[in-house]
């Protein structure tokens, strides 16, 4: 993957690497969970904020593989969400009061509670969407800066 940095920009206080590193660290320690998503989300929000404020830019060529990876991840998350839809259904543990109570508890824990698979997948999908937005903005900002530089050069030459 080629990253083409803008040589004139200051080093930002975030990195895609730190977001990925945070996720990888949590996954290595036991899987993708609410804590991992929160850590990655915090780094991604720095990325989004910097992109919105013009704090970093990237060429269209440099952003292509990153945005493709995010699109692939989004598709993968959609597949996982489809496979976990059964978590929203209460398990069949019998018609007796205890079975109903346990089934309701399991259902809530599996699909509604903070940290449940369904909630974590949804939160991570938002992180992926936010990262893609930041990269799209950064590529657009780069294009805008590049276009203004070309226009300024034309004016000087005229």
mmCIF file with all atom_site columns, C-alpha atoms in Angstrom, residues 12-116:
data_model
loop_
_atom_site.group_PDB
_atom_site.id
_atom_site.type_symbol
_atom_site.label_atom_id
_atom_site.label_alt_id
_atom_site.label_comp_id
_atom_site.label_asym_id
_atom_site.label_entity_id
_atom_site.label_seq_id
_atom_site.pdbx_PDB_ins_code
_atom_site.Cartn_x
_atom_site.Cartn_y
_atom_site.Cartn_z
_atom_site.occupancy
_atom_site.B_iso_or_equiv
_atom_site.pdbx_formal_charge
_atom_site.auth_seq_id
_atom_site.auth_comp_id
_atom_site.auth_asym_id
_atom_site.auth_atom_id
_atom_site.pdbx_PDB_model_num
ATOM 1   C CA . UNK A 1 12  ? -0.803  15.179  12.992 1.00 0.00 ? 12  UNK A CA 1
ATOM 2   C CA . UNK A 1 13  ? -1.364  13.918  16.536 1.00 0.00 ? 13  UNK A CA 1
ATOM 3   C CA . UNK A 1 14  ? -3.129  10.768  15.356 1.00 0.00 ? 14  UNK A CA 1
ATOM 4   C CA . UNK A 1 15  ? -2.497  7.941   13.008 1.00 0.00 ? 15  UNK A CA 1
ATOM 5   C CA . UNK A 1 16  ? -4.390  5.235   11.264 1.00 0.00 ? 16  UNK A CA 1
ATOM 6   C CA . UNK A 1 17  ? -1.698  2.971   12.670 1.00 0.00 ? 17  UNK A CA 1
ATOM 7   C CA . UNK A 1 18  ? -2.584  3.893   16.234 1.00 0.00 ? 18  UNK A CA 1
ATOM 8   C CA . UNK A 1 19  ? -6.239  3.081   15.583 1.00 0.00 ? 19  UNK A CA 1
ATOM 9   C CA . UNK A 1 20  ? -5.341  -0.249  14.005 1.00 0.00 ? 20  UNK A CA 1
ATOM 10  C CA . UNK A 1 21  ? -2.775  -0.886  16.737 1.00 0.00 ? 21  UNK A CA 1
ATOM 11  C CA . UNK A 1 22  ? -5.386  -0.294  19.425 1.00 0.00 ? 22  UNK A CA 1
ATOM 12  C CA . UNK A 1 23  ? -7.752  -2.744  17.757 1.00 0.00 ? 23  UNK A CA 1
ATOM 13  C CA . UNK A 1 24  ? -5.009  -5.328  17.222 1.00 0.00 ? 24  UNK A CA 1
ATOM 14  C CA . UNK A 1 25  ? -3.919  -5.036  20.844 1.00 0.00 ? 25  UNK A CA 1
ATOM 15  C CA . UNK A 1 26  ? -7.412  -5.717  22.147 1.00 0.00 ? 26  UNK A CA 1
ATOM 16  C CA . UNK A 1 27  ? -8.050  -8.517  19.657 1.00 0.00 ? 27  UNK A CA 1
ATOM 17  C CA . UNK A 1 28  ? -4.800  -10.196 20.705 1.00 0.00 ? 28  UNK A CA 1
ATOM 18  C CA . UNK A 1 29  ? -5.919  -9.965  24.342 1.00 0.00 ? 29  UNK A CA 1
ATOM 19  C CA . UNK A 1 30  ? -9.219  -11.706 23.787 1.00 0.00 ? 30  UNK A CA 1
ATOM 20  C CA . UNK A 1 31  ? -11.186 -10.483 20.838 1.00 0.00 ? 31  UNK A CA 1
ATOM 21  C CA . UNK A 1 32  ? -13.014 -7.475  19.564 1.00 0.00 ? 32  UNK A CA 1
ATOM 22  C CA . UNK A 1 33  ? -15.098 -6.102  22.393 1.00 0.00 ? 33  UNK A CA 1
ATOM 23  C CA . UNK A 1 34  ? -16.576 -2.837  23.607 1.00 0.00 ? 34  UNK A CA 1
ATOM 24  C CA . UNK A 1 35  ? -13.230 -1.663  25.028 1.00 0.00 ? 35  UNK A CA 1
ATOM 25  C CA . UNK A 1 36  ? -11.451 -2.312  21.724 1.00 0.00 ? 36  UNK A CA 1
ATOM 26  C CA . UNK A 1 37  ? -14.149 -0.507  19.764 1.00 0.00 ? 37  UNK A CA 1
ATOM 27  C CA . UNK A 1 38  ? -14.011 2.442   22.178 1.00 0.00 ? 38  UNK A CA 1
ATOM 28  C CA . UNK A 1 39  ? -10.225 2.714   21.775 1.00 0.00 ? 39  UNK A CA 1
ATOM 29  C CA . UNK A 1 40  ? -10.424 2.554   17.998 1.00 0.00 ? 40  UNK A CA 1
ATOM 30  C CA . UNK A 1 41  ? -13.346 4.972   17.981 1.00 0.00 ? 41  UNK A CA 1
ATOM 31  C CA . UNK A 1 42  ? -11.353 7.530   19.978 1.00 0.00 ? 42  UNK A CA 1
ATOM 32  C CA . UNK A 1 43  ? -8.484  7.369   17.466 1.00 0.00 ? 43  UNK A CA 1
ATOM 33  C CA . UNK A 1 44  ? -10.909 7.513   14.542 1.00 0.00 ? 44  UNK A CA 1
ATOM 34  C CA . UNK A 1 45  ? -12.597 10.594  15.973 1.00 0.00 ? 45  UNK A CA 1
ATOM 35  C CA . UNK A 1 46  ? -9.182  12.316  16.041 1.00 0.00 ? 46  UNK A CA 1
ATOM 36  C CA . UNK A 1 47  ? -8.811  11.378  12.385 1.00 0.00 ? 47  UNK A CA 1
ATOM 37  C CA . UNK A 1 48  ? -12.282 12.716  11.519 1.00 0.00 ? 48  UNK A CA 1
ATOM 38  C CA . UNK A 1 49  ? -11.659 15.947  13.423 1.00 0.00 ? 49  UNK A CA 1
ATOM 39  C CA . UNK A 1 50  ? -8.306  16.508  11.743 1.00 0.00 ? 50  UNK A CA 1
ATOM 40  C CA . UNK A 1 51  ? -9.789  15.849  8.310  1.00 0.00 ? 51  UNK A CA 1
ATOM 41  C CA . UNK A 1 52  ? -12.697 18.235  8.945  1.00 0.00 ? 52  UNK A CA 1
ATOM 42  C CA . UNK A 1 53  ? -10.297 20.960  10.048 1.00 0.00 ? 53  UNK A CA 1
ATOM 43  C CA . UNK A 1 54  ? -7.845  20.447  7.200  1.00 0.00 ? 54  UNK A CA 1
ATOM 44  C CA . UNK A 1 55  ? -5.292  18.944  9.586  1.00 0.00 ? 55  UNK A CA 1
ATOM 45  C CA . UNK A 1 56  ? -4.274  16.267  7.142  1.00 0.00 ? 56  UNK A CA 1
ATOM 46  C CA . UNK A 1 57  ? -4.656  15.512  3.487  1.00 0.00 ? 57  UNK A CA 1
ATOM 47  C CA . UNK A 1 58  ? -3.941  12.545  1.272  1.00 0.00 ? 58  UNK A CA 1
ATOM 48  C CA . UNK A 1 59  ? -3.751  12.031  -2.459 1.00 0.00 ? 59  UNK A CA 1
ATOM 49  C CA . UNK A 1 60  ? -6.488  10.202  -4.300 1.00 0.00 ? 60  UNK A CA 1
ATOM 50  C CA . UNK A 1 61  ? -3.975  7.498   -5.200 1.00 0.00 ? 61  UNK A CA 1
ATOM 51  C CA . UNK A 1 62  ? -2.855  7.164   -1.584 1.00 0.00 ? 62  UNK A CA 1
ATOM 52  C CA . UNK A 1 63  ? -6.398  6.926   -0.218 1.00 0.00 ? 63  UNK A CA 1
ATOM 53  C CA . UNK A 1 64  ? -7.627  4.252   -2.650 1.00 0.00 ? 64  UNK A CA 1
ATOM 54  C CA . UNK A 1 65  ? -6.245  1.163   -0.865 1.00 0.00 ? 65  UNK A CA 1
ATOM 55  C CA . UNK A 1 66  ? -7.279  2.499   2.532  1.00 0.00 ? 66  UNK A CA 1
ATOM 56  C CA . UNK A 1 67  ? -10.851 3.166   1.447  1.00 0.00 ? 67  UNK A CA 1
ATOM 57  C CA . UNK A 1 68  ? -10.987 -0.239  -0.283 1.00 0.00 ? 68  UNK A CA 1
ATOM 58  C CA . UNK A 1 69  ? -9.924  -1.913  2.959  1.00 0.00 ? 69  UNK A CA 1
ATOM 59  C CA . UNK A 1 70  ? -12.642 -0.034  4.830  1.00 0.00 ? 70  UNK A CA 1
ATOM 60  C CA . UNK A 1 71  ? -15.256 -1.001  2.216  1.00 0.00 ? 71  UNK A CA 1
ATOM 61  C CA . UNK A 1 72  ? -14.164 -4.645  2.528  1.00 0.00 ? 72  UNK A CA 1
ATOM 62  C CA . UNK A 1 73  ? -14.403 -4.400  6.323  1.00 0.00 ? 73  UNK A CA 1
ATOM 63  C CA . UNK A 1 74  ? -17.885 -2.890  6.051  1.00 0.00 ? 74  UNK A CA 1
ATOM 64  C CA . UNK A 1 75  ? -19.011 -5.795  3.858  1.00 0.00 ? 75  UNK A CA 1
ATOM 65  C CA . UNK A 1 76  ? -17.497 -8.266  6.314  1.00 0.00 ? 76  UNK A CA 1
ATOM 66  C CA . UNK A 1 77  ? -19.318 -6.595  9.207  1.00 0.00 ? 77  UNK A CA 1
ATOM 67  C CA . UNK A 1 78  ? -22.601 -6.792  7.284  1.00 0.00 ? 78  UNK A CA 1
ATOM 68  C CA . UNK A 1 79  ? -22.008 -10.530 6.837  1.00 0.00 ? 79  UNK A CA 1
ATOM 69  C CA . UNK A 1 80  ? -21.263 -10.944 10.541 1.00 0.00 ? 80  UNK A CA 1
ATOM 70  C CA . UNK A 1 81  ? -24.377 -8.975  11.495 1.00 0.00 ? 81  UNK A CA 1
ATOM 71  C CA . UNK A 1 82  ? -26.478 -11.239 9.269  1.00 0.00 ? 82  UNK A CA 1
ATOM 72  C CA . UNK A 1 83  ? -24.976 -14.307 10.957 1.00 0.00 ? 83  UNK A CA 1
ATOM 73  C CA . UNK A 1 84  ? -25.652 -12.962 14.441 1.00 0.00 ? 84  UNK A CA 1
ATOM 74  C CA . UNK A 1 85  ? -29.288 -12.006 13.825 1.00 0.00 ? 85  UNK A CA 1
ATOM 75  C CA . UNK A 1 86  ? -30.367 -15.129 15.695 1.00 0.00 ? 86  UNK A CA 1
ATOM 76  C CA . UNK A 1 87  ? -28.936 -13.565 18.872 1.00 0.00 ? 87  UNK A CA 1
ATOM 77  C CA . UNK A 1 88  ? -31.971 -11.288 18.975 1.00 0.00 ? 88  UNK A CA 1
ATOM 78  C CA . UNK A 1 89  ? -34.176 -14.336 19.504 1.00 0.00 ? 89  UNK A CA 1
ATOM 79  C CA . UNK A 1 90  ? -34.615 -15.826 22.948 1.00 0.00 ? 90  UNK A CA 1
ATOM 80  C CA . UNK A 1 91  ? -33.310 -19.385 23.239 1.00 0.00 ? 91  UNK A CA 1
ATOM 81  C CA . UNK A 1 92  ? -35.909 -22.073 23.782 1.00 0.00 ? 92  UNK A CA 1
ATOM 82  C CA . UNK A 1 93  ? -35.331 -23.185 27.356 1.00 0.00 ? 93  UNK A CA 1
ATOM 83  C CA . UNK A 1 94  ? -38.815 -24.345 28.208 1.00 0.00 ? 94  UNK A CA 1
ATOM 84  C CA . UNK A 1 95  ? -42.163 -22.805 29.090 1.00 0.00 ? 95  UNK A CA 1
ATOM 85  C CA . UNK A 1 96  ? -41.536 -22.816 32.854 1.00 0.00 ? 96  UNK A CA 1
ATOM 86  C CA . UNK A 1 97  ? -40.865 -19.462 34.589 1.00 0.00 ? 97  UNK A CA 1
ATOM 87  C CA . UNK A 1 98  ? -37.143 -20.150 35.169 1.00 0.00 ? 98  UNK A CA 1
ATOM 88  C CA . UNK A 1 99  ? -36.582 -21.128 31.525 1.00 0.00 ? 99  UNK A CA 1
ATOM 89  C CA . UNK A 1 100 ? -38.369 -17.998 30.350 1.00 0.00 ? 100 UNK A CA 1
ATOM 90  C CA . UNK A 1 101 ? -36.377 -15.807 32.734 1.00 0.00 ? 101 UNK A CA 1
ATOM 91  C CA . UNK A 1 102 ? -33.038 -17.280 31.642 1.00 0.00 ? 102 UNK A CA 1
ATOM 92  C CA . UNK A 1 103 ? -33.995 -17.059 27.960 1.00 0.00 ? 103 UNK A CA 1
ATOM 93  C CA . UNK A 1 104 ? -34.954 -13.386 28.335 1.00 0.00 ? 104 UNK A CA 1
ATOM 94  C CA . UNK A 1 105 ? -31.689 -12.690 30.182 1.00 0.00 ? 105 UNK A CA 1
ATOM 95  C CA . UNK A 1 106 ? -29.619 -14.480 27.528 1.00 0.00 ? 106 UNK A CA 1
ATOM 96  C CA . UNK A 1 107 ? -31.419 -12.663 24.736 1.00 0.00 ? 107 UNK A CA 1
ATOM 97  C CA . UNK A 1 108 ? -30.813 -9.262  26.306 1.00 0.00 ? 108 UNK A CA 1
ATOM 98  C CA . UNK A 1 109 ? -27.164 -10.057 27.025 1.00 0.00 ? 109 UNK A CA 1
ATOM 99  C CA . UNK A 1 110 ? -26.532 -11.345 23.523 1.00 0.00 ? 110 UNK A CA 1
ATOM 100 C CA . UNK A 1 111 ? -28.165 -8.608  21.517 1.00 0.00 ? 111 UNK A CA 1
ATOM 101 C CA . UNK A 1 112 ? -29.028 -5.541  23.575 1.00 0.00 ? 112 UNK A CA 1
ATOM 102 C CA . UNK A 1 113 ? -26.571 -5.057  26.431 1.00 0.00 ? 113 UNK A CA 1
ATOM 103 C CA . UNK A 1 114 ? -23.514 -2.870  26.111 1.00 0.00 ? 114 UNK A CA 1
ATOM 104 C CA . UNK A 1 115 ? -20.709 -5.156  25.027 1.00 0.00 ? 115 UNK A CA 1
ATOM 105 C CA . UNK A 1 116 ? -23.009 -7.680  23.362 1.00 0.00 ? 116 UNK A CA 1
#
